[in-house]
Amino acid sequence: MKTAQNVVQKILSAHLVEGDPAKDPELGIRIDQTLTQDATGTMAYLQFESMDVPRVKTDLSVSYVDHNTVQIGFENADDHDFLQSIAKKYGIVYSKCGNGICHQLHLERFGKPGTTLLGSDSHTPTGGGIGQIAIGAGGIDIAVAMAGGAFHIPPPKVRAIVLKGKLRKGVSAKDVILKVLEKYGTKGNVGWIFEYTGPGVATLDVPSRATITNMGAELGVTTSVFPSDAVTKQFLAAQGRVKDFAKIVADKGAKYDDEFVVDLSKVEPMMAAPHSPGNVVTVKSRKGLKVNQIMIGSCTNSSYRDIRTVALYLKGRHVADDVEVGIACGSRQVINMLAKDGSLAILHAAGCRMLENACGFCIGAHMSPRTGAVSLRTNNRNFEGRSGTKSAQVYLVSPETAAASALTGKVELPTKNPVAAVPSPKKFPIDDSMFLYRATSGKGVKGAEIVRGPNIAPVPKGVPLAKDLKGACAIKVGDKITTDHIMPAGARLKFRSNIPQYAKFVFEPCDPKFHDNCMANKEKGLANVIVAGESYGQGSSREHAALCPMYLGVKAVIAKSIERIHRANLVNFGIVPFLFENPKDYDRVAAGDRLEFKGIRAAVEGDGCLEVKGPKGAFRVKASLSDRERHLLLCGGLLASL
Ligand code: MIC
Ligand code: SF4
């Protein structure tokens, strides 16, 4: 008899190309679809180009432009042109700047239940909302997948998040994922996949499911997934894509490694307080707090359902005088619908600033709040300084809480005067005119010319790992260092395609001298080493947080723990991801210390264990590596291994 399978097992077993989940440390899975966005895409495609493959080998690859949309100077526009020309040549669908945010668009127009999606953005798991196994990764992993290669993950542990009951009016999906974050936090979830099950699933529409899987990224899990059921079918049919539907639900008696029950009817409005998405409190506990800014949108909460709900709260009313409100919709489809049903006029009349349908404020690329402001935002990350204003206090909330608070300029409970639920549209208006090269998808246009402006610099390649290393601790950082600390975005984002230029800003928020120190050590023939605490590399998929350090001569990280995507990026760029065998040894290293890694190459070839000598004595470190990872590190990274 066939063993009962959960949704994760069903999809992964149908895509397994390497490894045995019962005994191997790593599984290789076939990738059906890829997505990139512009800020990570240029590097991904430069790397893909160097793989010398004539066209993409996936079922579908889409290149979105949504991050660097503000064109001050030539850099971003140059990147867009480069991306468009690459898409034409290699058979990639190109989503023009202005079309919308990659995750919202992909869900609307391309995501398919039961398939795998790999995206160079950590919020790719949004696709889990329609039953895709959708995973975020570094750009070079996307390049490999586009070239037909497998993607590697450790055999996942699957936790069932059992949903019961129904949400109360004024409470929504954002509150549910914040509840899950309250329980599991932002660290310690590496290697897990969260699968949503139970009778409550049927009460959530697809946009709500996608909000939950989107922000699962903040847990640090590999991905999150919902079953594909009648609700999914209705959504796909309304998008004119019922042929893409496949029913994927867990078998009766399917097993999970763990479970957590959420009674939806008991969920209260929640918020994440500064400066971590895991710092979850109830809205009630902050009721009355004066607010200076409210930002609504981002890939977490920019669907028609979300923005229409905001319009219903604001109908016939005006936002408070002391508060500025900005709204960025997820896609042109969303804007079209809001225009047709009068919501756009309501929002304008209410005094909201309607922004471009792009990432914008979420990544500190628009509407940074004033000094010391309290900003309520519906996006997914509130790391210190990410808004572009270091002193800002950013709280993450649902669209309902944001709207209710906009009216008074204070934190308000959205459950006090809730609005009616927005019904799932029977038919979404479809306009795919800003998706280019659909006709040549998978085929490409032979001889198409690649356009390369001066902002596009070649990708640096790593060098093989030396036998021994003499190094220096170039920086010592604490716990929960995010990729926004390592490689800031916002104003620096326009240098994404130019590594020597972008590398000047590595660790800018922690130590602006990091770049110069690294260069000085490099000149002295010393390898640079980063020492960190727990959960190093939280947050984004940006491989620049490994690529730029590699460029600065960083050869090893020693941390108490390292998050999944960042760890994979370190390996891809030839930086050894060591962990302290005894976390207390963290205290024995200081910035500037000379560190000796005698026999590092042999250690990587062997069991990954090594004794490091420092001024306060020797301590032991360990990197648990698969054979594939060992090979990449010995070569100096993935590109150097080709
Ligand atoms: C983010 O939300 O931090 C980003 C910007 O979308 C990143 C990708 C990037 O750094 O370009 C992500 O989430 O992976
Ligand atoms: Fe864009 Fe923000 Fe989503 Fe990242 S989290 S993809 S910056 S909207």
Short mmCIF file of N, CA, C and O in Angstrom, two decimals, residues 52-137:
data_model
loop_
_atom_site.label_atom_id
_atom_site.label_comp_id
_atom_site.label_asym_id
_atom_site.label_seq_id
_atom_site.Cartn_x
_atom_site.Cartn_y
_atom_site.Cartn_z
N ASP A 52 27.43 29.63 -20.59
CA ASP A 52 27.43 29.27 -22.01
C ASP A 52 26.32 28.31 -22.43
O ASP A 52 26.56 27.32 -23.12
N VAL A 53 25.13 28.60 -21.99
CA VAL A 53 23.96 27.78 -22.35
C VAL A 53 23.14 28.61 -23.34
O VAL A 53 22.91 29.79 -23.07
N PRO A 54 22.70 28.08 -24.46
CA PRO A 54 22.06 28.93 -25.47
C PRO A 54 20.69 29.48 -25.06
O PRO A 54 20.27 30.53 -25.55
N ARG A 55 19.94 28.77 -24.22
CA ARG A 55 18.62 29.27 -23.81
C ARG A 55 18.23 28.58 -22.49
O ARG A 55 18.83 27.57 -22.13
N VAL A 56 17.22 29.17 -21.81
CA VAL A 56 16.85 28.57 -20.52
C VAL A 56 16.21 27.20 -20.74
O VAL A 56 15.54 26.98 -21.75
N LYS A 57 16.42 26.32 -19.76
CA LYS A 57 15.90 24.96 -19.90
C LYS A 57 14.71 24.67 -18.98
O LYS A 57 14.26 23.54 -18.90
N THR A 58 14.25 25.69 -18.29
CA THR A 58 13.10 25.51 -17.40
C THR A 58 11.80 25.52 -18.22
O THR A 58 11.80 25.89 -19.39
N ASP A 59 10.67 25.20 -17.56
CA ASP A 59 9.37 25.35 -18.23
C ASP A 59 9.06 26.83 -18.43
O ASP A 59 8.43 27.22 -19.40
N LEU A 60 9.47 27.62 -17.45
CA LEU A 60 9.21 29.06 -17.52
C LEU A 60 10.22 29.81 -16.64
O LEU A 60 10.46 29.42 -15.49
N SER A 61 10.79 30.86 -17.19
CA SER A 61 11.65 31.75 -16.39
C SER A 61 11.17 33.17 -16.64
O SER A 61 10.97 33.57 -17.78
N VAL A 62 10.99 33.92 -15.55
CA VAL A 62 10.50 35.29 -15.68
C VAL A 62 11.47 36.25 -15.00
O VAL A 62 11.95 35.97 -13.89
N SER A 63 11.77 37.35 -15.68
CA SER A 63 12.64 38.38 -15.13
C SER A 63 11.80 39.61 -14.82
O SER A 63 11.24 40.23 -15.72
N TYR A 64 11.67 39.92 -13.54
CA TYR A 64 10.83 41.05 -13.11
C TYR A 64 11.69 42.28 -12.81
O TYR A 64 12.85 42.14 -12.38
N VAL A 65 11.11 43.44 -12.98
CA VAL A 65 11.78 44.69 -12.57
C VAL A 65 10.85 45.39 -11.59
O VAL A 65 9.77 45.85 -11.97
N ASP A 66 11.23 45.42 -10.33
CA ASP A 66 10.35 46.00 -9.32
C ASP A 66 11.09 46.66 -8.16
O ASP A 66 10.51 47.42 -7.40
N HIS A 67 12.38 46.40 -8.02
CA HIS A 67 13.12 46.95 -6.88
C HIS A 67 13.72 48.32 -7.18
O HIS A 67 13.46 49.29 -6.51
N ASN A 68 14.57 48.36 -8.21
CA ASN A 68 15.26 49.61 -8.55
C ASN A 68 14.48 50.35 -9.62
O ASN A 68 14.88 50.42 -10.78
N THR A 69 13.35 50.92 -9.21
CA THR A 69 12.50 51.55 -10.22
C THR A 69 12.67 53.07 -10.25
O THR A 69 12.26 53.71 -11.20
N VAL A 70 13.24 53.62 -9.19
CA VAL A 70 13.42 55.08 -9.17
C VAL A 70 14.69 55.38 -9.96
O VAL A 70 15.77 54.96 -9.59
N GLN A 71 14.54 56.07 -11.05
CA GLN A 71 15.68 56.27 -11.95
C GLN A 71 16.29 57.65 -11.74
O GLN A 71 16.00 58.58 -12.47
N ILE A 72 17.16 57.74 -10.72
CA ILE A 72 17.91 58.98 -10.52
C ILE A 72 19.32 58.64 -10.98
O ILE A 72 20.02 57.89 -10.32
N GLY A 73 19.72 59.17 -12.12
CA GLY A 73 20.99 58.74 -12.72
C GLY A 73 20.73 57.56 -13.65
O GLY A 73 19.64 56.99 -13.67
N PHE A 74 21.75 57.18 -14.35
CA PHE A 74 21.61 56.19 -15.44
C PHE A 74 21.59 54.74 -14.98
O PHE A 74 21.18 53.84 -15.71
N GLU A 75 22.06 54.47 -13.77
CA GLU A 75 22.38 53.09 -13.37
C GLU A 75 21.19 52.14 -13.49
O GLU A 75 21.30 51.08 -14.10
N ASN A 76 20.06 52.52 -12.87
CA ASN A 76 18.93 51.58 -12.86
C ASN A 76 18.37 51.37 -14.27
O ASN A 76 18.01 50.24 -14.65
N ALA A 77 18.30 52.44 -15.04
CA ALA A 77 17.78 52.31 -16.40
C ALA A 77 18.70 51.41 -17.23
O ALA A 77 18.24 50.61 -18.06
N ASP A 78 20.00 51.52 -17.01
CA ASP A 78 20.95 50.63 -17.71
C ASP A 78 20.67 49.17 -17.35
O ASP A 78 20.69 48.29 -18.20
N ASP A 79 20.43 48.95 -16.07
CA ASP A 79 20.15 47.58 -15.62
C ASP A 79 18.89 47.03 -16.29
O ASP A 79 18.86 45.89 -16.73
N HIS A 80 17.87 47.87 -16.40
CA HIS A 80 16.61 47.42 -17.01
C HIS A 80 16.86 47.00 -18.46
O HIS A 80 16.37 45.96 -18.91
N ASP A 81 17.64 47.82 -19.17
CA ASP A 81 17.91 47.52 -20.59
C ASP A 81 18.68 46.20 -20.72
O ASP A 81 18.40 45.39 -21.60
N PHE A 82 19.65 46.04 -19.85
CA PHE A 82 20.44 44.80 -19.86
C PHE A 82 19.51 43.60 -19.64
O PHE A 82 19.55 42.61 -20.38
N LEU A 83 18.65 43.72 -18.64
CA LEU A 83 17.76 42.60 -18.31
C LEU A 83 16.81 42.29 -19.46
O LEU A 83 16.55 41.12 -19.78
N GLN A 84 16.31 43.34 -20.09
CA GLN A 84 15.40 43.12 -21.22
C GLN A 84 16.11 42.40 -22.36
O GLN A 84 15.57 41.46 -22.96
N SER A 85 17.34 42.83 -22.64
CA SER A 85 18.06 42.22 -23.77
C SER A 85 18.42 40.76 -23.48
O SER A 85 18.35 39.89 -24.35
N ILE A 86 18.76 40.48 -22.23
CA ILE A 86 19.08 39.10 -21.84
C ILE A 86 17.83 38.22 -22.00
O ILE A 86 17.89 37.09 -22.50
N ALA A 87 16.69 38.76 -21.56
CA ALA A 87 15.44 37.99 -21.61
C ALA A 87 15.12 37.61 -23.05
O ALA A 87 14.75 36.46 -23.34
N LYS A 88 15.28 38.56 -23.93
CA LYS A 88 14.97 38.31 -25.35
C LYS A 88 15.87 37.20 -25.89
O LYS A 88 15.41 36.25 -26.53
N LYS A 89 17.15 37.30 -25.59
CA LYS A 89 18.10 36.34 -26.15
C LYS A 89 17.88 34.91 -25.63
O LYS A 89 17.95 33.95 -26.39
N TYR A 90 17.64 34.79 -24.32
CA TYR A 90 17.67 33.44 -23.73
C TYR A 90 16.30 32.80 -23.51
O TYR A 90 16.21 31.74 -22.90
N GLY A 91 15.22 33.43 -23.95
CA GLY A 91 13.91 32.79 -23.81
C GLY A 91 13.26 32.99 -22.46
O GLY A 91 12.56 32.10 -21.95
N ILE A 92 13.51 34.16 -21.89
CA ILE A 92 12.96 34.49 -20.57
C ILE A 92 11.81 35.49 -20.77
O ILE A 92 11.92 36.38 -21.62
N VAL A 93 10.74 35.36 -20.02
CA VAL A 93 9.67 36.35 -20.09
C VAL A 93 10.13 37.58 -19.30
O VAL A 93 10.68 37.44 -18.20
N TYR A 94 9.93 38.76 -19.84
CA TYR A 94 10.40 39.99 -19.19
C TYR A 94 9.22 40.83 -18.73
O TYR A 94 8.37 41.21 -19.53
N SER A 95 9.17 41.10 -17.44
CA SER A 95 8.11 41.93 -16.89
C SER A 95 8.64 43.35 -16.75
O SER A 95 9.53 43.62 -15.92
N LYS A 96 8.13 44.25 -17.57
CA LYS A 96 8.65 45.61 -17.62
C LYS A 96 8.45 46.35 -16.30
O LYS A 96 7.48 46.11 -15.58
N CYS A 97 9.34 47.28 -16.06
CA CYS A 97 9.23 48.16 -14.89
C CYS A 97 7.87 48.86 -14.95
O CYS A 97 7.49 49.40 -16.00
N GLY A 98 7.12 48.81 -13.88
CA GLY A 98 5.78 49.41 -13.86
C GLY A 98 4.68 48.36 -13.88
O GLY A 98 3.52 48.67 -13.63
N ASN A 99 5.07 47.11 -14.17
CA ASN A 99 4.07 46.04 -14.22
C ASN A 99 3.64 45.61 -12.82
O ASN A 99 2.49 45.24 -12.61
N GLY A 100 4.56 45.66 -11.86
CA GLY A 100 4.20 45.30 -10.50
C GLY A 100 5.30 44.55 -9.77
O GLY A 100 6.42 44.39 -10.29
N ILE A 101 4.96 44.07 -8.58
CA ILE A 101 5.92 43.39 -7.71
C ILE A 101 5.98 41.90 -8.09
O ILE A 101 4.94 41.25 -8.23
N CYS A 102 7.19 41.38 -8.21
CA CYS A 102 7.39 40.03 -8.76
C CYS A 102 6.48 38.98 -8.12
O CYS A 102 5.82 38.21 -8.83
N HIS A 103 6.40 38.94 -6.80
CA HIS A 103 5.66 37.84 -6.16
C HIS A 103 4.16 37.93 -6.40
O HIS A 103 3.49 36.92 -6.62
N GLN A 104 3.63 39.16 -6.36
CA GLN A 104 2.20 39.35 -6.64
C GLN A 104 1.91 38.97 -8.09
O GLN A 104 0.95 38.24 -8.38
N LEU A 105 2.75 39.43 -9.01
CA LEU A 105 2.54 39.14 -10.43
C LEU A 105 2.65 37.64 -10.72
O LEU A 105 1.87 37.08 -11.49
N HIS A 106 3.64 37.01 -10.10
CA HIS A 106 3.85 35.59 -10.39
C HIS A 106 2.66 34.76 -9.91
O HIS A 106 2.22 33.83 -10.59
N LEU A 107 2.15 35.14 -8.75
CA LEU A 107 0.98 34.45 -8.21
C LEU A 107 -0.22 34.62 -9.15
O LEU A 107 -0.93 33.66 -9.44
N GLU A 108 -0.41 35.85 -9.61
CA GLU A 108 -1.56 36.13 -10.49
C GLU A 108 -1.46 35.39 -11.82
O GLU A 108 -2.41 34.77 -12.27
N ARG A 109 -0.29 35.46 -12.45
CA ARG A 109 -0.22 35.08 -13.86
C ARG A 109 0.50 33.77 -14.17
O ARG A 109 0.29 33.19 -15.22
N PHE A 110 1.40 33.29 -13.29
CA PHE A 110 2.22 32.14 -13.69
C PHE A 110 2.29 30.97 -12.71
O PHE A 110 2.56 29.84 -13.13
N GLY A 111 2.16 31.22 -11.43
CA GLY A 111 2.36 30.15 -10.45
C GLY A 111 1.42 28.98 -10.69
O GLY A 111 0.25 29.19 -11.02
N LYS A 112 1.94 27.77 -10.55
CA LYS A 112 1.14 26.57 -10.84
C LYS A 112 1.22 25.61 -9.66
O LYS A 112 2.33 25.22 -9.26
N PRO A 113 0.09 25.16 -9.14
CA PRO A 113 0.12 24.19 -8.04
C PRO A 113 0.91 22.94 -8.43
O PRO A 113 0.84 22.49 -9.58
N GLY A 114 1.63 22.41 -7.47
CA GLY A 114 2.34 21.13 -7.69
C GLY A 114 3.67 21.27 -8.37
O GLY A 114 4.39 20.28 -8.54
N THR A 115 4.05 22.50 -8.77
CA THR A 115 5.34 22.67 -9.43
C THR A 115 6.35 23.25 -8.45
O THR A 115 6.00 23.63 -7.33
N THR A 116 7.61 23.34 -8.92
CA THR A 116 8.64 23.99 -8.10
C THR A 116 9.01 25.32 -8.74
O THR A 116 9.06 25.45 -9.96
N LEU A 117 9.24 26.31 -7.88
CA LEU A 117 9.64 27.65 -8.32
C LEU A 117 10.86 28.05 -7.50
O LEU A 117 10.85 27.93 -6.28
N LEU A 118 11.91 28.49 -8.18
CA LEU A 118 13.08 29.00 -7.48
C LEU A 118 13.25 30.46 -7.86
O LEU A 118 13.22 30.80 -9.05
N GLY A 119 13.40 31.32 -6.87
CA GLY A 119 13.47 32.75 -7.16
C GLY A 119 14.62 33.42 -6.43
O GLY A 119 14.93 33.07 -5.29
N SER A 120 15.24 34.40 -7.10
CA SER A 120 16.36 35.11 -6.44
C SER A 120 15.80 36.23 -5.58
O SER A 120 16.15 37.39 -5.71
N ASP A 121 14.92 35.83 -4.70
CA ASP A 121 14.34 36.75 -3.73
C ASP A 121 13.76 35.90 -2.60
O ASP A 121 13.08 34.90 -2.86
N SER A 122 14.02 36.32 -1.38
CA SER A 122 13.65 35.46 -0.24
C SER A 122 12.14 35.30 -0.09
O SER A 122 11.69 34.38 0.60
N HIS A 123 11.36 36.19 -0.69
CA HIS A 123 9.90 36.06 -0.55
C HIS A 123 9.25 35.25 -1.66
O HIS A 123 8.01 35.24 -1.80
N THR A 124 10.05 34.53 -2.41
CA THR A 124 9.52 33.62 -3.44
C THR A 124 8.48 32.65 -2.85
O THR A 124 7.54 32.27 -3.56
N PRO A 125 8.60 32.22 -1.58
CA PRO A 125 7.57 31.33 -1.02
C PRO A 125 6.15 31.86 -1.07
O PRO A 125 5.21 31.13 -0.73
N THR A 126 5.94 33.07 -1.52
CA THR A 126 4.58 33.57 -1.77
C THR A 126 3.81 32.55 -2.61
O THR A 126 2.61 32.34 -2.41
N GLY A 127 4.50 31.90 -3.53
CA GLY A 127 3.89 30.90 -4.42
C GLY A 127 3.29 29.72 -3.67
O GLY A 127 2.47 28.98 -4.22
N GLY A 128 3.73 29.53 -2.42
CA GLY A 128 3.15 28.47 -1.59
C GLY A 128 1.66 28.69 -1.36
O GLY A 128 0.93 27.76 -1.03
N GLY A 129 1.21 29.90 -1.57
CA GLY A 129 -0.20 30.23 -1.41
C GLY A 129 -1.09 29.53 -2.42
O GLY A 129 -2.30 29.40 -2.21
N ILE A 130 -0.50 29.10 -3.55
CA ILE A 130 -1.30 28.30 -4.50
C ILE A 130 -0.74 26.89 -4.63
O ILE A 130 -0.89 26.23 -5.68
N GLY A 131 -0.07 26.41 -3.60
CA GLY A 131 0.38 25.02 -3.60
C GLY A 131 1.61 24.76 -4.45
O GLY A 131 1.79 23.66 -4.98
N GLN A 132 2.49 25.77 -4.56
CA GLN A 132 3.78 25.54 -5.22
C GLN A 132 4.82 25.35 -4.15
O GLN A 132 4.74 25.97 -3.09
N ILE A 133 5.84 24.55 -4.42
CA ILE A 133 7.01 24.57 -3.54
C ILE A 133 7.90 25.66 -4.13
O ILE A 133 8.54 25.48 -5.17
N ALA A 134 7.87 26.81 -3.50
CA ALA A 134 8.52 28.00 -4.03
C ALA A 134 9.60 28.42 -3.03
O ALA A 134 9.31 28.64 -1.86
N ILE A 135 10.85 28.50 -3.51
CA ILE A 135 11.98 28.67 -2.60
C ILE A 135 12.83 29.87 -3.04
O ILE A 135 13.06 30.07 -4.23
N GLY A 136 13.31 30.62 -2.09
CA GLY A 136 14.21 31.73 -2.37
C GLY A 136 15.65 31.26 -2.33
O GLY A 136 16.01 30.40 -1.52
N ALA A 137 16.50 31.82 -3.20
CA ALA A 137 17.90 31.40 -3.24
C ALA A 137 18.73 32.52 -3.83
O ALA A 137 18.20 33.52 -4.33
#
